[in-house]
CSV table of C-alpha atoms and ligand atoms in Angstrom, one decimal:
chain,number,residue,atom,x,y,z
A,1,UNK,CA,0.0,0.0,0.0
A,2,UNK,CA,1.2,3.5,-0.9
A,3,UNK,CA,0.4,5.9,1.9
A,4,UNK,CA,1.1,9.6,2.7
A,5,UNK,CA,1.3,10.9,6.4
A,6,UNK,CA,0.1,14.5,6.5
A,7,UNK,CA,0.2,16.7,9.5
A,8,UNK,CA,1.7,19.7,11.3
A,9,UNK,CA,5.1,19.3,12.9
A,10,UNK,CA,5.0,17.2,16.0
A,11,UNK,CA,1.8,15.4,15.3
A,12,UNK,CA,3.7,12.0,15.6
A,13,UNK,CA,4.0,11.2,12.0
A,14,UNK,CA,7.6,10.0,12.2
A,15,UNK,CA,7.1,8.0,15.4
A,16,UNK,CA,4.1,6.2,14.0
A,17,UNK,CA,5.5,5.7,10.6
A,18,UNK,CA,8.6,4.0,11.9
A,19,UNK,CA,6.7,1.2,13.6
A,20,UNK,CA,3.9,0.8,11.0
A,21,UNK,CA,6.5,0.6,8.2
A,22,UNK,CA,8.3,-2.1,10.0
A,23,UNK,CA,5.0,-4.1,10.5
A,24,UNK,CA,4.0,-3.6,6.9
A,25,UNK,CA,7.4,-4.4,5.5
A,26,UNK,CA,7.6,-1.2,3.5
A,27,UNK,CA,10.1,1.7,3.7
A,28,UNK,CA,9.5,4.8,5.8
A,29,UNK,CA,10.4,7.7,3.6
A,30,UNK,CA,10.7,11.0,5.5
A,31,UNK,CA,11.8,14.0,3.6
A,32,UNK,CA,13.1,15.7,6.7
A,33,UNK,CA,15.3,12.7,7.5
A,34,UNK,CA,16.7,12.6,4.0
A,35,UNK,CA,17.6,16.3,4.2
A,36,UNK,CA,19.2,15.9,7.7
A,37,UNK,CA,21.4,12.9,6.4
A,38,UNK,CA,22.4,14.9,3.4
A,39,UNK,CA,23.4,17.9,5.7
A,40,UNK,CA,25.4,15.7,7.9
A,41,UNK,CA,27.2,14.1,5.0
A,42,UNK,CA,27.8,17.6,3.4
A,43,UNK,CA,26.4,16.5,0.0
A,44,UNK,CA,25.2,19.1,-2.6
A,45,UNK,CA,21.6,18.4,-1.5
A,46,UNK,CA,22.6,19.1,2.1
A,47,UNK,CA,24.3,22.4,1.1
A,48,UNK,CA,21.1,23.4,-0.7
A,49,UNK,CA,18.8,22.4,2.2
A,50,UNK,CA,20.6,23.6,5.3
A,51,UNK,CA,19.6,27.2,5.5
A,52,UNK,CA,15.9,26.2,5.1
A,53,UNK,CA,15.9,23.5,7.8
A,54,UNK,CA,17.8,25.8,10.3
A,55,UNK,CA,15.3,28.6,10.0
A,56,UNK,CA,12.1,26.3,9.7
A,57,UNK,CA,11.3,27.3,6.1
A,58,UNK,CA,10.4,24.8,3.5
A,59,UNK,CA,13.1,23.7,1.0
A,60,UNK,CA,12.2,24.8,-2.5
A,61,UNK,CA,9.7,22.5,-4.3
A,62,UNK,CA,12.1,21.8,-7.3
A,63,UNK,CA,14.8,20.5,-5.0
A,64,UNK,CA,12.3,18.4,-2.9
A,65,UNK,CA,10.3,17.0,-5.7
A,66,UNK,CA,13.3,15.8,-7.6
A,67,UNK,CA,14.7,14.1,-4.4
A,68,UNK,CA,11.3,12.3,-3.9
A,69,UNK,CA,11.0,11.3,-7.5
A,70,UNK,CA,14.4,9.6,-7.3
A,71,UNK,CA,13.6,7.9,-4.0
A,72,UNK,CA,10.2,6.5,-5.1
A,73,UNK,CA,11.8,5.0,-8.2
A,74,UNK,CA,14.0,2.7,-6.0
A,75,UNK,CA,13.2,-1.1,-6.0
A,76,UNK,CA,12.4,-1.2,-2.2
A,77,UNK,CA,9.3,0.9,-2.7
A,78,UNK,CA,7.7,-1.8,-5.0
A,79,UNK,CA,5.6,-3.4,-2.1
A,80,UNK,CA,4.5,0.1,-1.0
A,81,UNK,CA,5.8,3.0,1.1
A,82,UNK,CA,4.9,5.4,3.9
A,83,UNK,CA,5.8,8.9,2.7
A,84,UNK,CA,6.2,11.2,5.7
A,85,UNK,CA,6.4,15.0,5.4
A,86,UNK,CA,5.8,15.1,1.7
A,87,UNK,CA,3.7,16.7,0.0
A,88,UNK,CA,3.6,20.0,2.0
A,89,UNK,CA,2.5,22.2,-0.8
A,90,UNK,CA,-0.1,21.9,-3.5
A,91,UNK,CA,2.7,22.0,-6.1
A,92,UNK,CA,4.4,19.0,-4.3
A,93,UNK,CA,0.9,17.1,-4.3
A,94,UNK,CA,0.6,17.7,-8.0
A,95,UNK,CA,4.2,16.5,-8.6
A,96,UNK,CA,3.4,13.3,-6.5
A,97,UNK,CA,0.5,12.6,-8.7
A,98,UNK,CA,2.6,12.9,-11.8
A,99,UNK,CA,5.4,10.7,-10.3
A,100,UNK,CA,2.9,8.0,-9.4
A,101,UNK,CA,1.5,8.1,-12.8
A,102,UNK,CA,4.9,7.8,-14.4
A,103,UNK,CA,5.7,4.8,-12.1
A,104,UNK,CA,2.3,3.3,-13.0
A,105,UNK,CA,1.2,3.2,-9.4
A,106,UNK,CA,-1.5,4.8,-7.2
A,107,UNK,CA,-1.5,6.5,-3.9
A,108,UNK,CA,-4.1,4.7,-1.9
A,109,UNK,CA,-4.4,6.7,1.3
A,110,UNK,CA,-3.6,10.0,3.0
A,111,UNK,CA,-3.6,9.9,6.8
A,112,UNK,CA,-4.1,13.4,8.4
A,113,UNK,CA,-2.7,13.5,11.9
A,114,UNK,CA,-4.8,16.1,13.8
A,115,UNK,CA,-3.7,17.7,17.2
A,116,UNK,CA,-3.9,21.2,18.7
A,117,UNK,CA,-0.8,23.4,18.3
A,118,UNK,CA,-0.3,24.0,22.0
A,119,UNK,CA,0.2,20.2,22.3
A,120,UNK,CA,2.6,20.2,19.3
A,121,UNK,CA,4.8,22.9,20.9
A,122,UNK,CA,5.2,20.8,24.1
A,123,UNK,CA,5.9,17.7,22.1
A,124,UNK,CA,8.5,19.3,20.0
A,125,UNK,CA,10.3,21.0,22.9
A,126,UNK,CA,10.5,17.8,24.7
A,127,UNK,CA,11.6,15.7,21.7
A,128,UNK,CA,15.1,14.1,21.7
A,129,UNK,CA,16.6,12.2,18.8
A,130,UNK,CA,19.5,9.8,18.6
A,131,UNK,CA,22.6,11.4,17.0
A,132,UNK,CA,23.6,7.9,15.6
A,133,UNK,CA,20.5,6.1,14.5
A,134,UNK,CA,17.8,8.9,14.4
A,135,UNK,CA,15.4,7.1,16.8
A,136,UNK,CA,12.9,9.5,18.4
A,137,UNK,CA,12.1,9.9,22.1
A,138,UNK,CA,10.2,12.4,24.3
A,139,UNK,CA,11.5,13.4,27.8
A,140,UNK,CA,8.1,12.7,29.3
A,141,UNK,CA,5.9,10.7,26.9
A,142,UNK,CA,8.4,8.4,25.5
A,143,UNK,CA,11.7,8.5,27.5
A,144,UNK,CA,14.6,6.2,27.0
A,145,UNK,CA,15.4,3.6,29.8
A,146,UNK,CA,18.6,5.6,30.6
A,147,UNK,CA,18.5,9.4,30.3
A,148,UNK,CA,20.3,10.8,27.3
A,149,UNK,CA,21.1,7.4,25.8
A,150,UNK,CA,19.4,5.6,22.8
A,151,UNK,CA,17.6,2.3,23.8
A,152,UNK,CA,18.3,0.9,20.3
A,153,UNK,CA,22.0,1.7,19.6
A,154,UNK,CA,23.5,3.4,22.8
A,155,UNK,CA,24.0,6.7,20.8
A,156,UNK,CA,23.7,10.1,22.4
A,157,UNK,CA,20.3,11.8,22.5
A,158,UNK,CA,20.2,15.4,21.3
A,159,UNK,CA,17.7,18.2,20.6
A,160,UNK,CA,17.2,19.0,17.0
A,161,UNK,CA,18.3,22.7,16.2
A,162,UNK,CA,14.8,23.3,14.7
A,163,UNK,CA,13.0,22.2,17.9
A,164,UNK,CA,14.1,25.4,19.6
A,165,UNK,CA,10.9,27.4,20.5
A,166,UNK,CA,11.2,30.2,18.0
A,167,UNK,CA,11.9,27.9,15.1
A,168,UNK,CA,8.9,25.6,16.2
A,169,UNK,CA,6.6,28.6,16.1
A,170,UNK,CA,7.9,29.5,12.6
A,171,UNK,CA,7.5,25.9,11.3
A,172,UNK,CA,3.9,25.9,12.5
A,173,UNK,CA,3.2,29.3,10.7
A,174,UNK,CA,4.9,28.1,7.6
A,175,UNK,CA,2.9,24.8,7.5
A,176,UNK,CA,-0.6,25.8,8.8
A,177,UNK,CA,-2.4,27.1,5.6
A,178,UNK,CA,-0.5,24.7,3.3
A,179,UNK,CA,-1.7,21.7,5.4
A,180,UNK,CA,-5.2,23.0,5.2
A,181,UNK,CA,-5.1,23.2,1.4
A,182,UNK,CA,-3.7,19.7,1.1
A,183,UNK,CA,-6.5,18.4,3.3
A,184,UNK,CA,-9.0,19.8,0.9
A,185,UNK,CA,-7.0,18.5,-2.1
A,186,UNK,CA,-7.0,14.9,-0.8
A,187,UNK,CA,-10.7,15.2,0.4
A,188,UNK,CA,-11.6,15.9,-3.2
A,189,UNK,CA,-9.6,12.8,-4.3
A,190,UNK,CA,-11.5,10.7,-1.7
A,191,UNK,CA,-8.2,9.6,-0.1
A,192,UNK,CA,-8.2,11.4,3.2
A,193,UNK,CA,-8.6,9.8,6.6
A,194,UNK,CA,-8.3,12.0,9.7
A,195,UNK,CA,-7.0,10.5,12.9
A,196,UNK,CA,-7.0,12.1,16.3
A,197,UNK,CA,-3.3,12.4,17.1
A,198,UNK,CA,-3.9,14.1,20.5
A,199,UNK,CA,-4.0,10.8,22.5
A,200,UNK,CA,-1.4,8.5,24.0
A,201,UNK,CA,1.0,6.9,21.4
A,202,UNK,CA,-0.8,3.4,21.7
A,203,UNK,CA,-4.3,5.0,21.0
A,204,UNK,CA,-3.0,6.8,17.9
A,205,UNK,CA,-1.4,3.6,16.7
A,206,UNK,CA,-4.7,1.7,17.1
A,207,UNK,CA,-6.5,4.2,15.1
A,208,UNK,CA,-3.9,4.3,12.4
A,209,UNK,CA,-4.0,0.5,12.0
A,210,UNK,CA,-7.6,0.6,11.6
A,211,UNK,CA,-7.4,3.3,9.1
A,212,UNK,CA,-4.9,1.3,6.9
A,213,UNK,CA,-6.4,-2.1,7.6
A,214,UNK,CA,-3.4,-3.6,9.4
A,215,UNK,CA,-4.2,-6.0,12.4
B,1,LIG,P1,10.6,17.2,9.2
B,1,LIG,O1,11.7,16.4,9.8
B,1,LIG,O2,9.6,16.5,8.3
B,1,LIG,O3,9.8,17.8,10.4
B,1,LIG,P2,8.3,18.1,10.7
B,1,LIG,O4,7.2,17.9,9.7
B,1,LIG,O5,8.4,19.5,11.2
B,1,LIG,O6,7.9,17.0,11.5
B,1,LIG,P3,8.5,16.4,12.8
B,1,LIG,O7,9.5,15.4,12.5
B,1,LIG,O8,9.0,17.6,13.6
B,1,LIG,O9,7.3,15.9,13.6
B,1,LIG,P4,6.5,14.5,13.4
B,1,LIG,O10,5.1,14.7,13.1
B,1,LIG,O11,7.2,13.4,12.7
B,1,LIG,O12,6.5,14.1,15.0
B,1,LIG,P5,7.4,13.0,15.9
B,1,LIG,O13,6.9,11.7,15.5
B,1,LIG,O14,8.8,13.2,15.7
B,1,LIG,O15,11.1,18.4,8.4
B,1,LIG,C1,12.1,19.2,8.9
B,1,LIG,C2,12.4,20.3,7.9
B,1,LIG,O16,12.8,19.7,6.6
B,1,LIG,C3,11.2,21.3,7.5
B,1,LIG,O17,11.1,22.3,8.4
B,1,LIG,C4,11.7,21.8,6.1
B,1,LIG,O18,12.8,22.7,6.3
B,1,LIG,C5,12.3,20.5,5.5
B,1,LIG,N1,11.3,19.6,4.8
B,1,LIG,C6,10.9,18.4,5.1
B,1,LIG,N2,10.0,18.0,4.1
B,1,LIG,C7,9.9,19.0,3.3
B,1,LIG,C8,9.1,19.2,2.2
B,1,LIG,N3,8.2,18.2,1.7
B,1,LIG,N4,9.1,20.3,1.4
B,1,LIG,C9,10.0,21.3,1.8
B,1,LIG,N5,10.8,21.2,2.9
B,1,LIG,C10,10.7,20.1,3.7
B,1,LIG,O19,6.9,13.3,17.4
B,1,LIG,C11,7.2,14.6,18.0
B,1,LIG,C12,7.5,14.4,19.5
B,1,LIG,O20,6.3,14.0,20.1
B,1,LIG,C13,8.5,13.2,19.8
B,1,LIG,O21,9.2,13.6,20.8
B,1,LIG,C14,7.5,12.0,20.1
B,1,LIG,O22,8.1,11.1,21.0
B,1,LIG,C15,6.3,12.7,20.7
B,1,LIG,N6,5.1,12.0,20.4
B,1,LIG,C16,4.7,11.5,19.3
B,1,LIG,N7,3.4,11.0,19.3
B,1,LIG,C17,3.0,11.3,20.6
B,1,LIG,C18,1.8,11.0,21.3
B,1,LIG,N8,0.7,10.4,20.7
B,1,LIG,N9,1.6,11.5,22.6
B,1,LIG,C19,2.8,12.0,23.2
B,1,LIG,N10,3.9,12.3,22.6
B,1,LIG,C20,4.1,11.9,21.3
């Protein structure tokens, strides 16, 4: 199944995508993760993306769409994929429709993660990520067994630069109207399912599994 996860920063897309993709045996493709890896490797893509990520702005569509097109053409996406953080603009949604058509495939579902913005600010300010494997934690809602250390690989947990309060506020501003337009776009295509992402992790996961038909 080919699925898009749509939602404002901090709604839990990455956390849920990671476990669902594992269960479904499909890749979790997160545009933010691809940019961060490119930045840490110092590639051309990373050089183009860095200023945008640091300030909470969107990377230009032409850069992002080309990158997603290449990634979706890879063999491991054949059984399906979870695309997390793309599209974020109508131009990206239209590009995705074209990419899918060219690949002779179809986007089956768009899951919209809905949660109030005050909750998102708290989640993002308490988020910690593993500097080695990228696993995501929260200081209160999803803490590691040992403070500051990743359960999965023993790496050091750090705060993302763009999780500082001012940048979080900017990210919400940048994405608010665009996300609303995408909701309408996918409602018209009959692909949108909204889930309440404001509950505990397990409840969100339960709704998500029902929405995609995974037991
Ligand atoms: P990206 O990395 O995609 O960031 P984002 O959309 O801002 O989303 P986040 O990763 O911050 O949030 P999430 O919904 O995945 O939440 P998470 O599961 O981590 O993008 C970063 C940047 O890259 C952008 O600003 C932009 O510059 C660029 N970019 C990316 N895609 C782009 C595109 N398509 N076009 C242009 N530019 C692009 O959860 C958050 C926290 O909450 C965690 O601590 C987690 O443990 C906790 N949590 C999760 N669920 C729950 C729950 N149910 N209850 C309690 N806590 C929870």
